[in-house]
mmCIF file of C-alpha atoms in Angstrom:
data_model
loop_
_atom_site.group_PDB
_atom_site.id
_atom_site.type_symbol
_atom_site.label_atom_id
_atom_site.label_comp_id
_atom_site.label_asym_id
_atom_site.label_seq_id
_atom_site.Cartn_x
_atom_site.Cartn_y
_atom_site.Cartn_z
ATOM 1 C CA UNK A 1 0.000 0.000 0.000
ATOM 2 C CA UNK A 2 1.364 3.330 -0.474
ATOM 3 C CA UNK A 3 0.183 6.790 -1.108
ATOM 4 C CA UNK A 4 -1.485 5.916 -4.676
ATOM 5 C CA UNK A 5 -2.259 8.483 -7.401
ATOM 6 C CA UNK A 6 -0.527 12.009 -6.965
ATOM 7 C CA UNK A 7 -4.728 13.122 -7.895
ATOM 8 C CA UNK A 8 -5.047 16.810 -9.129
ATOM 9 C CA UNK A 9 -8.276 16.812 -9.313
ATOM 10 C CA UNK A 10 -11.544 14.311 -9.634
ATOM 11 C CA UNK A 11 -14.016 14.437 -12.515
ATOM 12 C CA UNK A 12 -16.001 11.333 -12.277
ATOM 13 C CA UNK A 13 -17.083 9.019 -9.694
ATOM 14 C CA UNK A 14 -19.322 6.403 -9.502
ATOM 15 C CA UNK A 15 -19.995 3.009 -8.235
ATOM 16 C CA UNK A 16 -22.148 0.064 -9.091
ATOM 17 C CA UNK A 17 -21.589 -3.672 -8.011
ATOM 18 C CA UNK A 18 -20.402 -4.815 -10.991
ATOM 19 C CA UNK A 19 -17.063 -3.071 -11.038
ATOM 20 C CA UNK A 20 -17.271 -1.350 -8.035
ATOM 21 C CA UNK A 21 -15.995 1.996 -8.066
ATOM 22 C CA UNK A 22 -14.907 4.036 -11.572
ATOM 23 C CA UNK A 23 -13.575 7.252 -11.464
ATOM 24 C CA UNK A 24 -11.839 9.557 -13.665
ATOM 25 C CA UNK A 25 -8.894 11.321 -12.177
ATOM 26 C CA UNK A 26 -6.809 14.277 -13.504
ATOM 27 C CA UNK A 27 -2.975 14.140 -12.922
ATOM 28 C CA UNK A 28 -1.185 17.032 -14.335
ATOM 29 C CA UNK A 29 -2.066 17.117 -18.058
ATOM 30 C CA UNK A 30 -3.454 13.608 -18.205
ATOM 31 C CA UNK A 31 -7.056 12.211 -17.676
ATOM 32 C CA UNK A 32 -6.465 8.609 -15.888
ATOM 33 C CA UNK A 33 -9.715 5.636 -15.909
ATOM 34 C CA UNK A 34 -9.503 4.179 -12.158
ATOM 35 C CA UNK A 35 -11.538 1.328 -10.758
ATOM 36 C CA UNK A 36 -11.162 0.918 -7.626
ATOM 37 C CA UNK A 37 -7.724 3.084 -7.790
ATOM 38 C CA UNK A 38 -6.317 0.032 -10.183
ATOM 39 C CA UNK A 39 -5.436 1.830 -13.685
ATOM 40 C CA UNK A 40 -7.320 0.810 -16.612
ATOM 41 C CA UNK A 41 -6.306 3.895 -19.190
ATOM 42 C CA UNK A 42 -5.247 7.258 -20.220
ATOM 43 C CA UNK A 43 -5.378 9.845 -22.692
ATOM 44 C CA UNK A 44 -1.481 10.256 -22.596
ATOM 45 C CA UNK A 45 0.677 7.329 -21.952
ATOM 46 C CA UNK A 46 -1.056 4.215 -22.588
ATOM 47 C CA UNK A 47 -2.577 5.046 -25.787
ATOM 48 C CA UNK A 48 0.178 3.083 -28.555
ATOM 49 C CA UNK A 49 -0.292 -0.016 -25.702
ATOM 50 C CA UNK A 50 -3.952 0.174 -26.521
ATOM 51 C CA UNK A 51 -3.572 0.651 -29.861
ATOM 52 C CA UNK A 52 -0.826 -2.198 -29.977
ATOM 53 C CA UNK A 53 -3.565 -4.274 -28.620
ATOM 54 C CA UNK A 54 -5.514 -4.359 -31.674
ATOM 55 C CA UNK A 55 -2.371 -3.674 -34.336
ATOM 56 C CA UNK A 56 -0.854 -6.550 -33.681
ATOM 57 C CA UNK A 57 -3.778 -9.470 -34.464
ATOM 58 C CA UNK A 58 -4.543 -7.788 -37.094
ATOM 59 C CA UNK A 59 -1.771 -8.246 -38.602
ATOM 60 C CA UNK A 60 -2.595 -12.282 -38.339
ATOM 61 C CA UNK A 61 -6.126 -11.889 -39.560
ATOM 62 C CA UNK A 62 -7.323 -12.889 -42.648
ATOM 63 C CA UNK A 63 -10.800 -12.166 -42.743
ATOM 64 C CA UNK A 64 -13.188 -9.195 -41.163
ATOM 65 C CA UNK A 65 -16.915 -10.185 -40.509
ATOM 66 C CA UNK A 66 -17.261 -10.105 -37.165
ATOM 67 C CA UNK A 67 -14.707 -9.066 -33.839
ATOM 68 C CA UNK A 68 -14.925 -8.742 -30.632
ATOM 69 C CA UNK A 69 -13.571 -6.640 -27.767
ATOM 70 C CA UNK A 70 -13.523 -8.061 -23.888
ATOM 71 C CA UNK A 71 -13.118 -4.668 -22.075
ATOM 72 C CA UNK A 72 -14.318 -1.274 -23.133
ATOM 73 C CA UNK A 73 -12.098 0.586 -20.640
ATOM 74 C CA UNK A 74 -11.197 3.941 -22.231
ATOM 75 C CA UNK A 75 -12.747 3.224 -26.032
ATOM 76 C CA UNK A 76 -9.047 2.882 -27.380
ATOM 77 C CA UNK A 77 -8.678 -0.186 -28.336
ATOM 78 C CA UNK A 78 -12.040 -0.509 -29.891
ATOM 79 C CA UNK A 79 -12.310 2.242 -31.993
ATOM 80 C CA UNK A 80 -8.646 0.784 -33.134
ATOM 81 C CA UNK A 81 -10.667 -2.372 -34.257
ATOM 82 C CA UNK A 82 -13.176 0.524 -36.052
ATOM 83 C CA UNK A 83 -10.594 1.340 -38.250
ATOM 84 C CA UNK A 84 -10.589 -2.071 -40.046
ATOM 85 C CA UNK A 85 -13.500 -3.619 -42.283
ATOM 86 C CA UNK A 86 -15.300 -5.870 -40.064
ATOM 87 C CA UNK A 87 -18.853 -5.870 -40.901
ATOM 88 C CA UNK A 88 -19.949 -6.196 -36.984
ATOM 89 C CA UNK A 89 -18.154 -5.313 -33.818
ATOM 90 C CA UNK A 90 -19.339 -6.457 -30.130
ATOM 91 C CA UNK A 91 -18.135 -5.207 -27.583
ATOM 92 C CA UNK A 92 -18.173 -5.934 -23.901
ATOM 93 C CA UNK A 93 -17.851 -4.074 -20.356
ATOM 94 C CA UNK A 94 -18.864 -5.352 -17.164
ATOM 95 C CA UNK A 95 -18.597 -2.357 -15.348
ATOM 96 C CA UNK A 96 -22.111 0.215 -16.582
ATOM 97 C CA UNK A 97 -20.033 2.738 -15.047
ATOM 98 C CA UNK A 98 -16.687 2.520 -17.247
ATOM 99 C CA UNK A 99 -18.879 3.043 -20.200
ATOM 100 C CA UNK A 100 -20.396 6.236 -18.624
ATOM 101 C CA UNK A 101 -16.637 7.324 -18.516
ATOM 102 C CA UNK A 102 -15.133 6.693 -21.366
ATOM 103 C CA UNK A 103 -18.299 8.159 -23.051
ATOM 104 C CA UNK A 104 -18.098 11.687 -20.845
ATOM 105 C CA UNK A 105 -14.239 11.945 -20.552
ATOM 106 C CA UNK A 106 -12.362 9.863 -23.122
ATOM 107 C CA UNK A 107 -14.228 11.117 -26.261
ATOM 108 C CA UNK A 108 -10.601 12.392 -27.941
ATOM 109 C CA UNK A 109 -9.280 9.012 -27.459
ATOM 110 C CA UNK A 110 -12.187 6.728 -28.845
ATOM 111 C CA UNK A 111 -13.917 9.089 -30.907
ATOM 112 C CA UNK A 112 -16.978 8.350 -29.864
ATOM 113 C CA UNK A 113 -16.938 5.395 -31.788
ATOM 114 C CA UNK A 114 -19.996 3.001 -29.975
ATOM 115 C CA UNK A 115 -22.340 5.898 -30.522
ATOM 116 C CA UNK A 116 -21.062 6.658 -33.810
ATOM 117 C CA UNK A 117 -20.515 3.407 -35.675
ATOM 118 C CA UNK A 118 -23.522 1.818 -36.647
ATOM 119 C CA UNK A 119 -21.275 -2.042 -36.812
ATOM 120 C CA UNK A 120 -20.437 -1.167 -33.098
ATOM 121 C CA UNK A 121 -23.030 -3.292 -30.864
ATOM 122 C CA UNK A 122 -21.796 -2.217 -27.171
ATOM 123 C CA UNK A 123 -22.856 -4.776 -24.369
ATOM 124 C CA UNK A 124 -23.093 -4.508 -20.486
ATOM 125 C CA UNK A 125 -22.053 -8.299 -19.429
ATOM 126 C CA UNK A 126 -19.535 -9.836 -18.529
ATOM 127 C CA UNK A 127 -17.411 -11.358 -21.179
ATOM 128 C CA UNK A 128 -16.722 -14.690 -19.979
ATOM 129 C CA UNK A 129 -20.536 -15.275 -19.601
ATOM 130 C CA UNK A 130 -20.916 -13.235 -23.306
ATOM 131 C CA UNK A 131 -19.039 -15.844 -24.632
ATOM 132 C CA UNK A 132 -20.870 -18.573 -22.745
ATOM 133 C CA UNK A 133 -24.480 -17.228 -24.544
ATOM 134 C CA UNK A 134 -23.367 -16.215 -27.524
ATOM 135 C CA UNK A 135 -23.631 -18.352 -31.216
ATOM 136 C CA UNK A 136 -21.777 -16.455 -32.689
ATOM 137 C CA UNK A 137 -17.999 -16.924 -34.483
ATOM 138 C CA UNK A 138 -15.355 -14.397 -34.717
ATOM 139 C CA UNK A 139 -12.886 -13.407 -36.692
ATOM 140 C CA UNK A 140 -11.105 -11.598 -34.312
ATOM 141 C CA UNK A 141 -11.590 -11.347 -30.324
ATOM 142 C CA UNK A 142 -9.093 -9.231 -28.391
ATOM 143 C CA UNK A 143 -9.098 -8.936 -24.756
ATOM 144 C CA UNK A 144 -7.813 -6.322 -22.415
ATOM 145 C CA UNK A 145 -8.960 -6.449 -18.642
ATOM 146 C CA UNK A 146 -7.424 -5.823 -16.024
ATOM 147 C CA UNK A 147 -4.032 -7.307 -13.907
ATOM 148 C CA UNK A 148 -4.374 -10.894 -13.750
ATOM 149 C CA UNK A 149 -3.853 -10.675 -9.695
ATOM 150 C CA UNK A 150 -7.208 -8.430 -9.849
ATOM 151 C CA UNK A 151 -9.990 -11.024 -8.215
ATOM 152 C CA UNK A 152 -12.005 -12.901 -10.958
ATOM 153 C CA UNK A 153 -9.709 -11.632 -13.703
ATOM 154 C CA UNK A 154 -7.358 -15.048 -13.672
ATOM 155 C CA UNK A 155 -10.781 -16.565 -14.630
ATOM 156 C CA UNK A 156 -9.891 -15.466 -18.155
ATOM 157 C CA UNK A 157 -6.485 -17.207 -18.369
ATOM 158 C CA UNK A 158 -7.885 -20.519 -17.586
ATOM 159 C CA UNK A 159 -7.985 -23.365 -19.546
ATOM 160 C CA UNK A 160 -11.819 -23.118 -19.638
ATOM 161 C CA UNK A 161 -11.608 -19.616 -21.071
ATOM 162 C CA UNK A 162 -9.371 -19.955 -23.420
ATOM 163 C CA UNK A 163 -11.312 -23.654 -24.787
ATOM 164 C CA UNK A 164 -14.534 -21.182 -25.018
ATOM 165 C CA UNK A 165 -12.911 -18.900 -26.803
ATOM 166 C CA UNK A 166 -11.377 -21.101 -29.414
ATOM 167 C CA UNK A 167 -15.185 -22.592 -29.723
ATOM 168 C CA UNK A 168 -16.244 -18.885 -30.446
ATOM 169 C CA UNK A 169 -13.566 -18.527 -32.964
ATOM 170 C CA UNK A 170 -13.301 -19.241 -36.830
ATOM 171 C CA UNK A 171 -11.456 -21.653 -38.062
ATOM 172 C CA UNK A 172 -8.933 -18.992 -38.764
ATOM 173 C CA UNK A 173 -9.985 -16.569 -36.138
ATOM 174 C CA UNK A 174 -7.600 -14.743 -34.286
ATOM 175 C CA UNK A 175 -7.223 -14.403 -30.383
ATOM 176 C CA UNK A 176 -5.660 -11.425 -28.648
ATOM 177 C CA UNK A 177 -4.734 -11.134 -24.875
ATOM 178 C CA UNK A 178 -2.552 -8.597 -22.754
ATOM 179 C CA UNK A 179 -0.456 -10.536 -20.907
ATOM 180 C CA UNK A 180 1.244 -7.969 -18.214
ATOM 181 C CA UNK A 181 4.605 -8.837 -17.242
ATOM 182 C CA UNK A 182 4.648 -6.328 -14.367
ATOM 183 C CA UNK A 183 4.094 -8.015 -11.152
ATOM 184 C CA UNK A 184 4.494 -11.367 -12.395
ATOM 185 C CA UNK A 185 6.514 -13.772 -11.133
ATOM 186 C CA UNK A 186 8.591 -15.334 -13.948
ATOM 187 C CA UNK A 187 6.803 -19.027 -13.319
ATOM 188 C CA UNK A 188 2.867 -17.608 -13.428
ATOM 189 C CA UNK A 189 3.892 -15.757 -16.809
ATOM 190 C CA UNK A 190 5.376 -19.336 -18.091
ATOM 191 C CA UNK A 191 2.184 -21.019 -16.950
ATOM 192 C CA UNK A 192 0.028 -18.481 -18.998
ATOM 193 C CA UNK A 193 1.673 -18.833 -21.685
ATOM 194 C CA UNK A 194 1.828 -22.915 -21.257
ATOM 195 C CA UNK A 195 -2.080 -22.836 -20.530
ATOM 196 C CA UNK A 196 -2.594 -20.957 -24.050
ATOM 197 C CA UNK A 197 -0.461 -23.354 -25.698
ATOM 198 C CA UNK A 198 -2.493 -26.495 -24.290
ATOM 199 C CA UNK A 199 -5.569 -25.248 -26.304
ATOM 200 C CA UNK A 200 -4.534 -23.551 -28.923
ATOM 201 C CA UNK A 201 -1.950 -25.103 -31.690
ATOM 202 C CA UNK A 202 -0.492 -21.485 -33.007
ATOM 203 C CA UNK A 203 0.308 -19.082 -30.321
ATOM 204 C CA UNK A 204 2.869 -16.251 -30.294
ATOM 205 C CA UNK A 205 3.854 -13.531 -28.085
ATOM 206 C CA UNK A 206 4.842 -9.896 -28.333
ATOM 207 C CA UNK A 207 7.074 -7.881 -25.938
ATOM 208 C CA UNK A 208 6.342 -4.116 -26.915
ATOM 209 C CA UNK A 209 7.573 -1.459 -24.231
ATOM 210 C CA UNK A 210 6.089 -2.830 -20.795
ATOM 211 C CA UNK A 211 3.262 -5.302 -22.294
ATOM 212 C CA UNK A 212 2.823 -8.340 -23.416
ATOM 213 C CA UNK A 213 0.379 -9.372 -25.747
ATOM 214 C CA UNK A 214 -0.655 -12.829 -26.182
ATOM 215 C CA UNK A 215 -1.712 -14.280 -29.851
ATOM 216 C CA UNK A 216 -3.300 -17.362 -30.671
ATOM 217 C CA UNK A 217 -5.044 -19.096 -33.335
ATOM 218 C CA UNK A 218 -6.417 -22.659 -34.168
ATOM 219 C CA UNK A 219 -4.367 -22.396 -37.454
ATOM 220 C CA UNK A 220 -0.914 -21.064 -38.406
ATOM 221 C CA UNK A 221 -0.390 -17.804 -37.899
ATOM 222 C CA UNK A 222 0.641 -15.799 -41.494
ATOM 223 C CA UNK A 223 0.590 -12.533 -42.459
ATOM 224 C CA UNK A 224 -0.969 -11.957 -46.282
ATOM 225 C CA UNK A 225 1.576 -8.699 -46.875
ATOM 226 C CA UNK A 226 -0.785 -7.322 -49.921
ATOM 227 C CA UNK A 227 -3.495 -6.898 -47.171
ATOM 228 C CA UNK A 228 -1.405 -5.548 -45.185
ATOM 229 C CA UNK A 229 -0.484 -2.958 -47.624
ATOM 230 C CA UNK A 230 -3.440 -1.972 -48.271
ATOM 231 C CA UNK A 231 -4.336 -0.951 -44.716
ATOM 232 C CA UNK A 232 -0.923 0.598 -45.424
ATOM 233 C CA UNK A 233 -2.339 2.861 -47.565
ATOM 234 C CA UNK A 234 -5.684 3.521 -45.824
ATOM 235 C CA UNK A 235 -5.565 7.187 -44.227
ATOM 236 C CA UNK A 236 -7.182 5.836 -40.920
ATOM 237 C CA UNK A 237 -4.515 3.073 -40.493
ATOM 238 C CA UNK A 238 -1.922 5.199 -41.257
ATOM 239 C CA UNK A 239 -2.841 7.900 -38.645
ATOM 240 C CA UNK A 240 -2.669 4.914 -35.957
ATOM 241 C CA UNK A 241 0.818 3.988 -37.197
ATOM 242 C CA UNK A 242 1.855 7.514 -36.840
ATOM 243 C CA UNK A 243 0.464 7.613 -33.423
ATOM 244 C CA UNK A 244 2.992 4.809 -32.968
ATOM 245 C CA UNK A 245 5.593 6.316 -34.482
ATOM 246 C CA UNK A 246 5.952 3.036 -36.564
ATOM 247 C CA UNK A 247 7.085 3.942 -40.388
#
């Protein structure tokens, strides 16, 4: 325990029983998503991680009906997936109270995008149980919760999870997880990673500056490079790139 956020100011706070209590926190220049005074975003810092989050399966996915995003948080991450031509895109929050914030205070990092974009289909639920109910297959599903030492979170490293999630998959569907590697002792990372591999056949993972993200498919994973240069070429793409600094 120590002295916790060096708080300027607070512009939201709420609490309900599903996440308990969200608030929205200004430190210096910077606009910080709390729940229960564990970070789950910014407007500043964490953005390319967020971004990263979505980047990088893309990059391994080869076709774009339908995605899914465990974990609204700030709106970063999905209105990353927005930029690509998926036809539908659920998304899921467990907390009512996180989507009331990243709604009223994160509009210049997500744009707006579950009001906006008429694919977007924005769901109060917990994702596990989503997943549970749902018939449908994806193409994509990327998940970003938070720390795994957060109760109830290590139920989405689990065997279990990661079998219903390769049942909710395409053949050639794509999964994404962040995978911290703060806080972790060297032997629960290895058992992640081990657990991922039991399931799924193809799995890969990405060290990019203080994450890790976790990818995993039930068939190889291969980039098709003319695809990829086309969202090369596409202005939205290309801005998220630039916000990454990555040529």
């Amino acid at each position: 325990f120590d002295a916790g956020w060096p708080i300027d100011r607070v512009l939201f706070m709420k609490e309900d029983t599903q996440g308990g209590l969200t608030s929205v926190v200004e430190v210096g220049n910077a606009r910080v998503l709390l729940s229960n005074g564990k970070f789950q975003g910014n407007n500043t810092g964490e953005v390319g991680a967020q971004i990263r989050f979505a980047m990088i399966p893309i990059l391994f996915t080869p076709e774009f009906e339908r995605a899914l995003v465990i974990g609204l948080g700030t709106g970063n991450t999905l209105r990353t997936v927005a930029r690509f031509p998926f036809r539908q895109i659920d998304t899921v929050e467990i907390a009512p109270h996180i989507v009331e914030a990243a709604r009223g205070w994160f509009g210049d990092v997500n744009g707006g995008v579950f009001d906006r974009d008429p694919r977007v289909r924005l769901t109060v639920a917990d994702g596990r149980n989503f997943l549970l109910l749902s018939r449908d297959r994806y193409d994509l599903i990327t998940i970003e919760i938070s720390s795994i030492w957060i109760s109830g979170e290590a139920d989405l490293y689990n065997r279990e999870f990661y079998e219903l999630c390769r049942a909710r998959l395409k053949e050639r569907g794509v999964l994404q997880q962040w995978v911290q590697i703060h806080h972790m002792r060297t032997q629960d990372l290895l058992v992640i990673l081990n657990t991922a591999a039991q399931v799924f056949p193809h799995v890969a993972f990405f060290l990019g500056p203080e994450q890790g993200v976790l990818i995993a498919s039930p068939t190889p994973l291969e980039c098709d490079y003319r695809l990829i240069e086309t969202f090369d070429a596409d202005p939205g793409v290309r801005a998220e790139l630039n916000a990454l600094k990555i040529p």
